[in-house]
mmCIF file of C-alpha atoms and ligand atoms in Angstrom:
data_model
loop_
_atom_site.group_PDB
_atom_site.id
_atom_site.type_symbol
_atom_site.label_atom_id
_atom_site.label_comp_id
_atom_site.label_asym_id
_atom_site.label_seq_id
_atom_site.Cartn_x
_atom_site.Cartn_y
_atom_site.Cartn_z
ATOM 1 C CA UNK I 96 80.458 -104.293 79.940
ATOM 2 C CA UNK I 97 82.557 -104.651 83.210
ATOM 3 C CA UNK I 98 81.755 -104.695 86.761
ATOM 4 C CA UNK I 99 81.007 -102.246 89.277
ATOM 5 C CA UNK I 100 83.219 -102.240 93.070
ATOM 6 C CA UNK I 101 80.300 -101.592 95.449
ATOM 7 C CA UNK I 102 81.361 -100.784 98.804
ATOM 8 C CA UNK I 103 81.454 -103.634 101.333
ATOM 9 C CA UNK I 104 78.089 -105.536 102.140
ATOM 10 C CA UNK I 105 75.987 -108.368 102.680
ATOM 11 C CA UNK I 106 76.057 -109.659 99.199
ATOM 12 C CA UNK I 107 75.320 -113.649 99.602
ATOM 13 C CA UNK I 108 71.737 -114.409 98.237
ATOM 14 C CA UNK I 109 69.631 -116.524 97.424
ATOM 15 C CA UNK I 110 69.716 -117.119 100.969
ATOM 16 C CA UNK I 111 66.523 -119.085 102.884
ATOM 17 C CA UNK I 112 63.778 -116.849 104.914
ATOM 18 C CA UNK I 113 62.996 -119.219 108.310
ATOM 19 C CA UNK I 114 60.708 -118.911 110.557
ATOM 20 C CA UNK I 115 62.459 -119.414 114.549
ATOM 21 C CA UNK I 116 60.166 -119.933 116.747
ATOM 22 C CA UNK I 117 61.139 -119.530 120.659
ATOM 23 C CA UNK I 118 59.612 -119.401 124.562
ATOM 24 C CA UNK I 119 59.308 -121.941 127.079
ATOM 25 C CA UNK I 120 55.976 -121.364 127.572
ATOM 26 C CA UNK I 121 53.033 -120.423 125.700
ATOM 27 C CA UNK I 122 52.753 -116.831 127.135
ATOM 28 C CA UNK I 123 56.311 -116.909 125.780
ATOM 29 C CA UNK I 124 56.148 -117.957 122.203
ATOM 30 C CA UNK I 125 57.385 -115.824 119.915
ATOM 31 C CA UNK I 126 58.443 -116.279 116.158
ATOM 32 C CA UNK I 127 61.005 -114.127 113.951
ATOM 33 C CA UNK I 128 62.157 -114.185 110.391
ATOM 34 C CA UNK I 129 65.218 -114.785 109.865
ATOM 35 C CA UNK I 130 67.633 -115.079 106.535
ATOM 36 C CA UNK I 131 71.229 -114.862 108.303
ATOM 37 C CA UNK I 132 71.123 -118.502 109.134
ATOM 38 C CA UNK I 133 73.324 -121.295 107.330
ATOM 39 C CA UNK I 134 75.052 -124.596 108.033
ATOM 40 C CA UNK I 135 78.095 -124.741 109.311
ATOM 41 C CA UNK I 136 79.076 -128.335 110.391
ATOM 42 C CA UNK I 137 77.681 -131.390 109.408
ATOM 43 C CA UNK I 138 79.163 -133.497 111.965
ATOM 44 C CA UNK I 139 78.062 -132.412 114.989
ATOM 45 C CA UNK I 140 75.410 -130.970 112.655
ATOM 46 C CA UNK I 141 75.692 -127.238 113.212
ATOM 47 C CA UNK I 142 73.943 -124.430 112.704
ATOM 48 C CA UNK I 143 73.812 -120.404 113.219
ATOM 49 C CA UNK I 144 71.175 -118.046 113.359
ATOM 50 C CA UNK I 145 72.348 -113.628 113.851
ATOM 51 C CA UNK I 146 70.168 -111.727 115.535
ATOM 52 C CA UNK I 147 70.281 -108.077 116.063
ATOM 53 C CA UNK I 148 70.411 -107.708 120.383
ATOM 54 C CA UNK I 149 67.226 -105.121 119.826
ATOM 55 C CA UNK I 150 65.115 -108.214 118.694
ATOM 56 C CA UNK I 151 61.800 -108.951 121.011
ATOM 57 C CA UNK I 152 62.654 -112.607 120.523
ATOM 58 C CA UNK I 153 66.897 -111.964 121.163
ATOM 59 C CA UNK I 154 66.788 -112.455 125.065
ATOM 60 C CA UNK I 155 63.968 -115.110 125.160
ATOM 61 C CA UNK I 156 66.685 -117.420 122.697
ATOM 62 C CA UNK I 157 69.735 -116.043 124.888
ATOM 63 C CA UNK I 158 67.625 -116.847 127.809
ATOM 64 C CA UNK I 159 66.709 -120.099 127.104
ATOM 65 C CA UNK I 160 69.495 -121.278 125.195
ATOM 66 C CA UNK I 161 67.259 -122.850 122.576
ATOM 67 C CA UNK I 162 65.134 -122.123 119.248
ATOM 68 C CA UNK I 163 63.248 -124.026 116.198
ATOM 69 C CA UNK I 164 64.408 -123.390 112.814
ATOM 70 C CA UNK I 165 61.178 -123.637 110.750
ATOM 71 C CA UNK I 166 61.506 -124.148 106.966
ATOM 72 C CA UNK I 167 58.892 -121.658 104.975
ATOM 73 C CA UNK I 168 56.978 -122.239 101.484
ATOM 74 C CA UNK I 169 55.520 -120.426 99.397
ATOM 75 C CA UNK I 170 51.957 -120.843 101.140
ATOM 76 C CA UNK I 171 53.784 -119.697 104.161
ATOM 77 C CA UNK I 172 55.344 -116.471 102.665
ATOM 78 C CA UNK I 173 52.866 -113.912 104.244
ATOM 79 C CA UNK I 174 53.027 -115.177 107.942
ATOM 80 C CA UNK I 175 57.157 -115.261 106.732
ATOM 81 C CA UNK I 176 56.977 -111.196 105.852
ATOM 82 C CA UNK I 177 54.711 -110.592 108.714
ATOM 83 C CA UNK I 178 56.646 -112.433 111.162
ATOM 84 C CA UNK I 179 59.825 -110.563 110.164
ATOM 85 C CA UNK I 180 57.978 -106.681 109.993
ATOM 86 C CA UNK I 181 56.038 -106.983 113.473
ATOM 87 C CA UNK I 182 57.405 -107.608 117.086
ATOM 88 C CA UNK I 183 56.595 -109.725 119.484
ATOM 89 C CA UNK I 184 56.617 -107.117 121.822
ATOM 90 C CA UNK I 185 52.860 -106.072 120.465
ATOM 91 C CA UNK I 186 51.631 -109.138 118.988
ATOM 92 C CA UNK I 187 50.959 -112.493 119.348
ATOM 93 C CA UNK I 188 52.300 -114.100 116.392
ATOM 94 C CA UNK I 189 50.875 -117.480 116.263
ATOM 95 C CA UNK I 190 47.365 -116.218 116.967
ATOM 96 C CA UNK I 191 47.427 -113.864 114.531
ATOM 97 C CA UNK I 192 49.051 -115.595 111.746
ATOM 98 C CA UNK I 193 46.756 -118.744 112.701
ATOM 99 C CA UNK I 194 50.011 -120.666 113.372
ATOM 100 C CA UNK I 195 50.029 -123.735 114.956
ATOM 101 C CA UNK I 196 52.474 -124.391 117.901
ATOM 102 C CA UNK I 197 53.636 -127.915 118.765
ATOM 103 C CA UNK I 198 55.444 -129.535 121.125
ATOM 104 C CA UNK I 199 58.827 -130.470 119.957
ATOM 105 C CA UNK I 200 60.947 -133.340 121.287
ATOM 106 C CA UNK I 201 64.199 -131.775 123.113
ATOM 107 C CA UNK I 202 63.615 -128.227 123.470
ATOM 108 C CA UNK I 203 61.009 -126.052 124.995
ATOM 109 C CA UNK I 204 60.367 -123.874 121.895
ATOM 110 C CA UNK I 205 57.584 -124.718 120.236
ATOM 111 C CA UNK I 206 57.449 -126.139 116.355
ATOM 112 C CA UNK I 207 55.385 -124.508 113.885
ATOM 113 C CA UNK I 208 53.293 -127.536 112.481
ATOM 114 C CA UNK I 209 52.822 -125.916 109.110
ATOM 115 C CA UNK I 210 56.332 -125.721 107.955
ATOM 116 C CA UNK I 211 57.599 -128.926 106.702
ATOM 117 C CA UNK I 212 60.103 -128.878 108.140
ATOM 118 C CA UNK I 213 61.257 -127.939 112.235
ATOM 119 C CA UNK I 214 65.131 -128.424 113.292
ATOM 120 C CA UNK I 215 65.282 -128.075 117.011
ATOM 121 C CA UNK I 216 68.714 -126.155 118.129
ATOM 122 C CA UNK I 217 70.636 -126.007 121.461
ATOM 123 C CA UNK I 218 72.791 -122.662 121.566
ATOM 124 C CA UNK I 219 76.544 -124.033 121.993
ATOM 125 C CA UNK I 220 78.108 -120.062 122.218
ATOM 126 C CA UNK I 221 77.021 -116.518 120.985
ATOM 127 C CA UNK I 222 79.908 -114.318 119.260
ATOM 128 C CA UNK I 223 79.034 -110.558 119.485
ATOM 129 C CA UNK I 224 79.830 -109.773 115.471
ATOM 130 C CA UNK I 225 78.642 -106.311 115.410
ATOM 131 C CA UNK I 226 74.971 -105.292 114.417
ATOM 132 C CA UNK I 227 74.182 -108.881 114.902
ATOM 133 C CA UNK I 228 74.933 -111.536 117.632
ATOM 134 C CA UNK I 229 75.859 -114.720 115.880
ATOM 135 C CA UNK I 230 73.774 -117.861 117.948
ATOM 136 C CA UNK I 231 76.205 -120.804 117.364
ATOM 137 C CA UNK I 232 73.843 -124.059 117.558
ATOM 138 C CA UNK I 233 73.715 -127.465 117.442
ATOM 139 C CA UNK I 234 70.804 -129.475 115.750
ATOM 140 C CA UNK I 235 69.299 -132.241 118.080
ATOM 141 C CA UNK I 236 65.895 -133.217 116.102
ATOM 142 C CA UNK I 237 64.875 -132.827 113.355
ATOM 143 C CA UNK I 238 61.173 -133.196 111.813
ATOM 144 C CA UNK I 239 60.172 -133.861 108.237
ATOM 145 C CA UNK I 240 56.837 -133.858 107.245
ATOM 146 C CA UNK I 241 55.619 -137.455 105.832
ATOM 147 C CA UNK I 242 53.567 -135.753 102.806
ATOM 148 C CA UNK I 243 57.053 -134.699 101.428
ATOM 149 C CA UNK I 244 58.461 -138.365 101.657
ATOM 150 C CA UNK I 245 58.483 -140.164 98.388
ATOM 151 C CA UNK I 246 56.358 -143.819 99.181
ATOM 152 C CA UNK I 247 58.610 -145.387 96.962
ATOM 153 C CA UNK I 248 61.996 -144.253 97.172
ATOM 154 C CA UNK I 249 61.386 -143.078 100.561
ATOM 155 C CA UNK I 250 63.354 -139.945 99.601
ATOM 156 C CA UNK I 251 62.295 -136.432 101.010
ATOM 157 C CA UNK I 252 61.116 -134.498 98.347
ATOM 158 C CA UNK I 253 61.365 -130.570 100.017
ATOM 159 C CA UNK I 254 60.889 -129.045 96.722
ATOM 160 C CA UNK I 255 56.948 -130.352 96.214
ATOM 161 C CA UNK I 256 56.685 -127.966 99.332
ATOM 162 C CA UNK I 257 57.246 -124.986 97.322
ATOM 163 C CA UNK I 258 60.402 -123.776 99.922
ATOM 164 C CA UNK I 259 60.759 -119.817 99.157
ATOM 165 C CA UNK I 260 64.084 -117.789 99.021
ATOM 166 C CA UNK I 261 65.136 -114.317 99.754
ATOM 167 C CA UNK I 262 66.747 -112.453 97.445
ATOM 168 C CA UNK I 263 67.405 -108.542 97.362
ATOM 169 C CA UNK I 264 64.804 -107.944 99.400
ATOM 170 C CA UNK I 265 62.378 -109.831 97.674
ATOM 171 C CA UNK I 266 60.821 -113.522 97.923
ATOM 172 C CA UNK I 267 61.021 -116.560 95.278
ATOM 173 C CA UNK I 268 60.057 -119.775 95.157
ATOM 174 C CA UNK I 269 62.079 -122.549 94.194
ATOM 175 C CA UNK I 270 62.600 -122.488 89.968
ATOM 176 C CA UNK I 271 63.155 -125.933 87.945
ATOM 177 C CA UNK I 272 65.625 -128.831 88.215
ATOM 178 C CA UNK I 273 69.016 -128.370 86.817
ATOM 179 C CA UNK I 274 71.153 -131.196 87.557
ATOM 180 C CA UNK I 275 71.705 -133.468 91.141
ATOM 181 C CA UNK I 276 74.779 -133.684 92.911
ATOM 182 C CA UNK I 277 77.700 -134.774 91.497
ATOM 183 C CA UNK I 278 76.024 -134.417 87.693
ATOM 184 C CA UNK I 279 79.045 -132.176 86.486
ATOM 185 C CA UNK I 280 81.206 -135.796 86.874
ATOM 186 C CA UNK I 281 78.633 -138.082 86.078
ATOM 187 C CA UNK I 282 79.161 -140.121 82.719
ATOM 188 C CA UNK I 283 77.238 -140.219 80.063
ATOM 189 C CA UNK I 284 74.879 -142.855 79.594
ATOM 190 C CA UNK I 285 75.759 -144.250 76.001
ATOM 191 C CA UNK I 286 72.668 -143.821 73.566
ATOM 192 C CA UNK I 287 73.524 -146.657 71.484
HETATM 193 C C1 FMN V 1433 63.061 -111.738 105.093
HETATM 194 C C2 FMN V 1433 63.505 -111.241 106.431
HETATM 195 C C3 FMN V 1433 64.718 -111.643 106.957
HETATM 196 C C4 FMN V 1433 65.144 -111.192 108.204
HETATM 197 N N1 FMN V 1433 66.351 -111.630 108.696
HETATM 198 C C5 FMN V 1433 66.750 -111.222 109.933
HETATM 199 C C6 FMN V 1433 67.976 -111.720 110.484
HETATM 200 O O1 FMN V 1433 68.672 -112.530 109.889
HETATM 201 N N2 FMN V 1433 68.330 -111.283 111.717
HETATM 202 C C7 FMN V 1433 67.561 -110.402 112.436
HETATM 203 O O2 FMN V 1433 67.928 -110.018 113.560
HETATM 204 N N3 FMN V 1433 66.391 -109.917 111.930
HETATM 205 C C8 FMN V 1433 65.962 -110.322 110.706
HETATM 206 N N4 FMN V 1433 64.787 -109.872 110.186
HETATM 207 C C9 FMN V 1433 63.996 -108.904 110.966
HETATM 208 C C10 FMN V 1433 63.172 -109.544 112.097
HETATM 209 O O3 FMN V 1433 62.516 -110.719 111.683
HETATM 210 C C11 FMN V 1433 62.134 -108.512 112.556
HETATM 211 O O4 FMN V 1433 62.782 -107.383 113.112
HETATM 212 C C12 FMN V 1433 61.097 -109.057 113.504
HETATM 213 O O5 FMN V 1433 60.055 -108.119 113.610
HETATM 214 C C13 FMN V 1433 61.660 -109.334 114.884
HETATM 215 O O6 FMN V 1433 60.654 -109.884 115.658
HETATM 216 P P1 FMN V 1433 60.646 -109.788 117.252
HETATM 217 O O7 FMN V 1433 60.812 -108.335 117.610
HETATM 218 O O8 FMN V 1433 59.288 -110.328 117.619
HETATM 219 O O9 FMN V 1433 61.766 -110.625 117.735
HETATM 220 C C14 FMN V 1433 64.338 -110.306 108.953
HETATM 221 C C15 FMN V 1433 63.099 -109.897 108.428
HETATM 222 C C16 FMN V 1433 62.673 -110.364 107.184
HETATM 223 C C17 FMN V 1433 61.357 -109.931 106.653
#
């Protein structure tokens, strides 16, 4: 069987489904879902979030030059969906997805404390792409929650979390290990 040319598209998935969460004040605070969002520097560590301009939530982030990136899980997956089918502009998100917004450190936009993780992000320049606006970031905090840090090891262990993807239009959560960083190289560990 071969392959068939499909016309141009946005064909990179599994791609992550965050939660931003933006305002600088509580009358404000808004949240979207968003799944064109990626690194792209680690040092500065850099970050970009698109946006389509007809977004409730696109002028509060141009406005305030700020946002929270707000990992999801699977137990976060309906408030993720709702969050990215209803505006701002007639609801109050947090309220009605009994999300909790926190204080972060640098930025005005509130966290959401039941992600496990919140990644605070300055807006260094916006480039006008088309449908979307492309917010070019920088990442000044960063929070991890402590149940997903290994005692031990003191590693972060994300996946215990249940993180969900986006794929096609449809949600998954994380499948089973394959192999860490690196394993393709590793050497094998004689037997005998
Ligand atoms: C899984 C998923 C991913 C989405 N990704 C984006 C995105 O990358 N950019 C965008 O502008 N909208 C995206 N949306 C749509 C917005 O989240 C949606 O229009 C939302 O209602 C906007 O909220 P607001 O009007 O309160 O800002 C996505 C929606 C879903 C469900």
């Amino acid at each position: 069987m071969g392959k068939i040319i499909w016309k141009p598209g946005t064909m990179i998935y599994p791609l992550p489904a965050v939660m931003v969460s933006c305002g600088s004040v509580p009358e404000e605070y808004n949240i979207l879902t968003i799944s064109w969002t990626g690194t792209i520097c680690t040092d500065p560590p850099m970050c970009y979030i698109s946006v389509r301009p007809g977004r409730y939530s696109y002028d509060i982030i141009k406005k305030n030059g700020e946002f929270v990136i707000n990992l999801t899980t699977k137990s976060l997956a309906f408030a993720t969906d709702w969050c990215g089918v209803k505006s701002g502009n007639k609801h109050k998100k947090f309220a009605e997805m009994g999300l909790t917004p926190v204080a972060a450190s640098q930025v005005k936009a509130p966290m959401i404390k039941e992600s496990p993780v919140n990644i605070e992000c300055i807006v260094k320049a916006i480039k006008e792409l088309g449908s979307h606006h492309m917010f070019i970031s920088e990442v000044i905090a960063v929070h991890a929650d402590e149940e997903y840090i290994d005692k031990k090891s003191g590693l972060f262990r994300l996946n215990d979390a249940g993180p969900i993807s986006y794929l096609h239009g449809k949600y998954y959560e994380t499948g089973s290990f394959i192999g860490k960083f690196g394993f393709s190289v590793e050497k094998k560990k004689r037997t005998k």
